[in-house]
Coordinates of C-alpha atoms and ligand atoms in Angstrom, one line a residue:
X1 CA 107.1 34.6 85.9
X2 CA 108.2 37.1 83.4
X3 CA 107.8 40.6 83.6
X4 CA 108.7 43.6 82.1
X5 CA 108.6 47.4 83.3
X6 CA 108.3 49.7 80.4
X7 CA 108.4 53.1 80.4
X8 CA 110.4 56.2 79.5
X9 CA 114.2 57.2 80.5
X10 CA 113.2 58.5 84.4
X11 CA 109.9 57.0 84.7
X12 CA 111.4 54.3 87.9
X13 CA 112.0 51.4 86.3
X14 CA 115.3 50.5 87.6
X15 CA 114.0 52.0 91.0
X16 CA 111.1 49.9 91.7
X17 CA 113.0 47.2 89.9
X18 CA 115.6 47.3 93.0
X19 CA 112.4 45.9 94.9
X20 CA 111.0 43.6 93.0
X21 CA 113.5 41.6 92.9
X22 CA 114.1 41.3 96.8
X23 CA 110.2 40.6 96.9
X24 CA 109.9 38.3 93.9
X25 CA 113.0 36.3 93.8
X26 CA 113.7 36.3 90.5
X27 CA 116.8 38.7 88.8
X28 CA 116.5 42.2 86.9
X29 CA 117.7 41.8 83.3
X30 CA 118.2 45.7 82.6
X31 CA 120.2 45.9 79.1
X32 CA 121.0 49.1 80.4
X33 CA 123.2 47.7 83.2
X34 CA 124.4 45.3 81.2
X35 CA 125.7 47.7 78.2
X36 CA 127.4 49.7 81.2
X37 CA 128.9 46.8 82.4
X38 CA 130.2 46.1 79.0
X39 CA 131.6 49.9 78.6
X40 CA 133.4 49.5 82.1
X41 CA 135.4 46.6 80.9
X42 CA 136.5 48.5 77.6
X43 CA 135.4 45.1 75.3
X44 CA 134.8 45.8 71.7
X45 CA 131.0 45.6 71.8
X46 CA 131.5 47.6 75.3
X47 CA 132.8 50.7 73.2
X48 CA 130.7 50.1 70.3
X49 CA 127.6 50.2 73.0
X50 CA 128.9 53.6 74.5
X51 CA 129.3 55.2 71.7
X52 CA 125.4 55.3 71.2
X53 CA 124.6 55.3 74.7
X54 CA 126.7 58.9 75.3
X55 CA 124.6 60.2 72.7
X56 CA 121.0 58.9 73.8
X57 CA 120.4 56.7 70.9
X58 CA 119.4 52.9 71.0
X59 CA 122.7 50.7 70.6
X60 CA 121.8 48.4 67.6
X61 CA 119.3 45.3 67.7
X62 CA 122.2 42.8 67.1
X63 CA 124.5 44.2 70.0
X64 CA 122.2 44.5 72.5
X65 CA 119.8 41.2 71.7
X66 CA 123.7 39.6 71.6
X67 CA 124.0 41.1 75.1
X68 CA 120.3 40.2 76.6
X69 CA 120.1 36.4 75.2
X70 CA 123.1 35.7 76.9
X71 CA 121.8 36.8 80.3
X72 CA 118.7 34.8 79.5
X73 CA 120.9 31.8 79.2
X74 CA 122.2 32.0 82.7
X75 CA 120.9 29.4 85.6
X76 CA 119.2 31.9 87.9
X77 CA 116.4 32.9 85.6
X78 CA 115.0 29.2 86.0
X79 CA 112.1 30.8 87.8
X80 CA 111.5 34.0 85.7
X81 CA 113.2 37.4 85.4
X82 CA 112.1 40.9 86.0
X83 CA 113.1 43.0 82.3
X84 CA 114.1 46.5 83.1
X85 CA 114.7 48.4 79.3
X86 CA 113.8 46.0 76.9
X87 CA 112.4 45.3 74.6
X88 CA 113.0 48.7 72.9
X89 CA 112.6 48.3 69.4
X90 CA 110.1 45.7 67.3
X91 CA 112.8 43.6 66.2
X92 CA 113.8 43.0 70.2
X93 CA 110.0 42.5 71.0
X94 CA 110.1 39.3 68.2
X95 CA 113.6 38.4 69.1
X96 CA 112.2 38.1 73.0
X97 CA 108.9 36.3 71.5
X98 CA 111.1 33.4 70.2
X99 CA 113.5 33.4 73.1
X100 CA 110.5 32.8 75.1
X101 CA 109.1 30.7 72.8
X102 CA 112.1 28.3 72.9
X103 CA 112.0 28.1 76.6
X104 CA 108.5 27.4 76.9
X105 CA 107.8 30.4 77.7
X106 CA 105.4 33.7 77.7
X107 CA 104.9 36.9 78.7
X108 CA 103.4 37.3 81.7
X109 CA 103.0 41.0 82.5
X110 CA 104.2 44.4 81.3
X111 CA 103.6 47.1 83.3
X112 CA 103.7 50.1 81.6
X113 CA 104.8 53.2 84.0
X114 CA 103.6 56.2 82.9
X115 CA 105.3 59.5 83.7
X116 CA 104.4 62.9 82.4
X117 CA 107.2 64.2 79.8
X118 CA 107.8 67.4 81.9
X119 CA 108.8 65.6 85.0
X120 CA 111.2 63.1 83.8
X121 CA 114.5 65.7 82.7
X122 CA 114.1 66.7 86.2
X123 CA 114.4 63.6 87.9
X124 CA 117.2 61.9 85.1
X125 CA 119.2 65.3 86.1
X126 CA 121.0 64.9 89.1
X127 CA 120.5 61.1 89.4
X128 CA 123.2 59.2 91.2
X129 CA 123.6 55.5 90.6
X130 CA 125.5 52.8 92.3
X131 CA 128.5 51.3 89.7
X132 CA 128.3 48.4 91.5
X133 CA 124.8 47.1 91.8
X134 CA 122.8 49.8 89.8
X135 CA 120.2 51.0 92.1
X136 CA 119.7 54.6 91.6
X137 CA 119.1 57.3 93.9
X138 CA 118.5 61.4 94.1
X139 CA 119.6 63.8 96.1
X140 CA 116.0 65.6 96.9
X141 CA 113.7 62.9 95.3
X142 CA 115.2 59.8 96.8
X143 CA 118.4 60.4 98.9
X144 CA 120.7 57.4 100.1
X145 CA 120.9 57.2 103.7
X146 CA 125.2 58.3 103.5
X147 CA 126.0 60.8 101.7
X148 CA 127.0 59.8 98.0
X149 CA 127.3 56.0 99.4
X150 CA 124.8 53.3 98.2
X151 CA 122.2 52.2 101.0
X152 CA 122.8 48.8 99.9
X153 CA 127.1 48.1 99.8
X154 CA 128.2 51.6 100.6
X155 CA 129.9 51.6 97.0
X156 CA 130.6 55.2 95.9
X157 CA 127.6 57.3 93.8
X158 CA 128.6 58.2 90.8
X159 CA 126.8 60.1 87.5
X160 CA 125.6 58.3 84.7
X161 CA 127.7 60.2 81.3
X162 CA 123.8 59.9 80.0
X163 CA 122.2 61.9 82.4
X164 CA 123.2 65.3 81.2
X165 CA 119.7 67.6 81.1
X166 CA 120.3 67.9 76.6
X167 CA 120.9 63.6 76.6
X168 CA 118.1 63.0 78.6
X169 CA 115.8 64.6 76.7
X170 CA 117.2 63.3 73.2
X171 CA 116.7 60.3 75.4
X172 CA 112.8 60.8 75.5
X173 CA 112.6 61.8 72.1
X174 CA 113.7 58.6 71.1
X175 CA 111.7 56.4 73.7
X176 CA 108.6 58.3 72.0
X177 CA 109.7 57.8 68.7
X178 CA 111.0 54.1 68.4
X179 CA 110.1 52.4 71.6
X180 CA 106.5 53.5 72.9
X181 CA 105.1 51.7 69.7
X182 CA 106.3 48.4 71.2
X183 CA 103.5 48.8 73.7
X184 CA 101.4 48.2 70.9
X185 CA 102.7 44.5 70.4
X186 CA 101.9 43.7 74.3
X187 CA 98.5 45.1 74.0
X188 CA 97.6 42.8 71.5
X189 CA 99.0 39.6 73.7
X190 CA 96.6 41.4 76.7
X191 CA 99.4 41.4 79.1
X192 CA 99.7 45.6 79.5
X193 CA 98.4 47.0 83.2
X194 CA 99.0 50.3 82.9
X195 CA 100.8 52.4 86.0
X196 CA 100.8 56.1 87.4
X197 CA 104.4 56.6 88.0
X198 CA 103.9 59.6 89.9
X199 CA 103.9 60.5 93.3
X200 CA 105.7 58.6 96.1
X201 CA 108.2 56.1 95.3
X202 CA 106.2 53.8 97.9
X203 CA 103.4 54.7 96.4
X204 CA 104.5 53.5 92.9
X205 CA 105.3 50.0 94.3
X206 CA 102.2 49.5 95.5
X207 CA 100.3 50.3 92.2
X208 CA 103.3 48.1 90.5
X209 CA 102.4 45.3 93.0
X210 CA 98.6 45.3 92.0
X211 CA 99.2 45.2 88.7
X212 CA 101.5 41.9 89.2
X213 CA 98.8 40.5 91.5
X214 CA 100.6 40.9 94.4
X215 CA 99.7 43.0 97.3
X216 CA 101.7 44.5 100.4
X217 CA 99.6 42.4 103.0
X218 CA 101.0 39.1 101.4
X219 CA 104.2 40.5 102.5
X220 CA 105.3 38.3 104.8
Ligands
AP5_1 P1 118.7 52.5 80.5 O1 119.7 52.3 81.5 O2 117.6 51.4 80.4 O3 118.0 53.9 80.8 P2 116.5 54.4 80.5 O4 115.5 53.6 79.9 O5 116.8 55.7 79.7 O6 115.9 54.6 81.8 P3 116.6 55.2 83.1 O7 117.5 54.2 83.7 O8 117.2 56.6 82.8 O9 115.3 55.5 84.0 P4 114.5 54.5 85.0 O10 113.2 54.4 84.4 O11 115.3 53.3 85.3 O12 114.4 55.5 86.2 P5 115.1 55.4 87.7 O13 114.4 54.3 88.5 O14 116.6 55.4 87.5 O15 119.3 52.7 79.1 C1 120.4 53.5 78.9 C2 120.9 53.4 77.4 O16 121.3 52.1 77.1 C3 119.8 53.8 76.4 O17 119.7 55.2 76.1 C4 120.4 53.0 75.2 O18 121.5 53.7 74.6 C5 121.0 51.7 75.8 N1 120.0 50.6 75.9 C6 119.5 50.0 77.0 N2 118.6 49.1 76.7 C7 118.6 49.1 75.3 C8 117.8 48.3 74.4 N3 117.0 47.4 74.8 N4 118.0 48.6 73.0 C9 118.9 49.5 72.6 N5 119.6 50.3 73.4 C10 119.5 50.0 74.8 O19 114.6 56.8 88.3 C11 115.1 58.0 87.7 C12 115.3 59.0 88.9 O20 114.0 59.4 89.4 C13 116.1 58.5 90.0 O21 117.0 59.5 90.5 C14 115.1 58.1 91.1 O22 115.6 58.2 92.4 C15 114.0 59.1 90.8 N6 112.7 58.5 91.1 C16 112.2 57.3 90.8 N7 110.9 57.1 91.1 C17 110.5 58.3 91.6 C18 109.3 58.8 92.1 N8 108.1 58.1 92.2 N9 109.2 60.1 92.5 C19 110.3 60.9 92.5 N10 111.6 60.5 92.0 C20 111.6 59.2 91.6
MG2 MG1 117.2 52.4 84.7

């Protein structure tokens, strides 16, 4: 299966991504994790990426297609992957069409999570991630169960250099300018189930479930 959660900086894609993957067994290919992880080892196309990311801006096609098909290529997505963050732009939303294509492969899903503008500054502000495995948490919204430590592998909290309140919303600015048109592209394939991201995390999930096909009473 191939899925893809779309929606704007703060909306809870890499949040109910952190699930999904547990209850689907198949991996989360965020390019956002995987530019960071690029930046953290200080590589060339690591400080190339930053410099765009610290500023809110898309990192260019070449870079992060570069980055994403060679995640694609790796043995554990055999059974499908879970996209967190891309595609962003039209050129990535051809580039994953022919990817695809060439493994004999489609588009299963997109579920679009939709988030109203006013609420996501307030969520990206304050965020706290784990370095390590990249879920993210928040100190009122979504605490971790140890102060500053990840609920998962106790790794240290830290603050994405992105998530200051005047990057966040360039950050939204640009989701609505060059990536909510990609929607457009998935509509026409009939794969878009549409989401309210608000209310309770749990909440979310379920609505994310339905719109896979899955329910909470399959859980086993
Ligand atoms: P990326 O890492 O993908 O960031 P993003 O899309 O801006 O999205 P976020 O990670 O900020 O938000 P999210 O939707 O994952 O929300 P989360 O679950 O954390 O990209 C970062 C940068 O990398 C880009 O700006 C760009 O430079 C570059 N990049 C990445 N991919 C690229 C691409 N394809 N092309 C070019 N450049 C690319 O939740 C947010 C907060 O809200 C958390 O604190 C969480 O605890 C809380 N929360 C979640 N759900 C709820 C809820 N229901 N109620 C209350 N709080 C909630
Ligand atoms: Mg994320």
């Amino acid at each position: 299966m191939i899925l893809t959660l779309f929606g704007p900086p703060g909306s809870g894609k890499g949040t109910q991504a952190s699930y999904l993957v547990e209850r689907l067994g198949i991996p989360q290919i965020s390019t956002g994790e995987l530019l960071r992880a690029e930046a953290a080892s200080n590589t060339k196309l690591g400080r190339l990426a930053k410099s765009y990311m610290d500023r809110g801006d898309l990192v260019p096609d070449d870079v992060t297609v570069e980055v994403f098909r060679r995640r694609l290529s790796k043995p554990d997505v055999a059974e499908g992957a879970l996209l967190d963050g891309f595609p962003r732009t039209a050129d990535q939303a051809a580039e994953l069409d022919q990817a695809l294509h060439g493994l004999g492969r489609r588009m299963d899903r997109v579920v679009y999570i939709k988030v109203p503008t006013a609420e996501l500054v307030s969520r990206i502000s304050g965020r706290l991630t784990c370095p390590k495995c990249g879920r993210t948490y928040h100190p009122v919204l979504a605490p971790p169960k140890l102060d500053r430590l990840c609920d998962r592998d106790s790794t240290p909290l830290i603050e994405r250099d992105d998530d200051k309140a005047e990057t966040a919303r360039h950050r939204i600015g640009v989701y609505l300018d060059q990536t909510l048109p990609v929607l457009e592209h998935y509509r026409k394939q009939g794969v878009v189930a549409e989401v309210s991201g608000e209310g309770d995390i749990e909440d979310v999930r379920r609505r994310v479930l339905e719109a896979i096909g899955r329910s909470d009473r399959e859980q086993r």
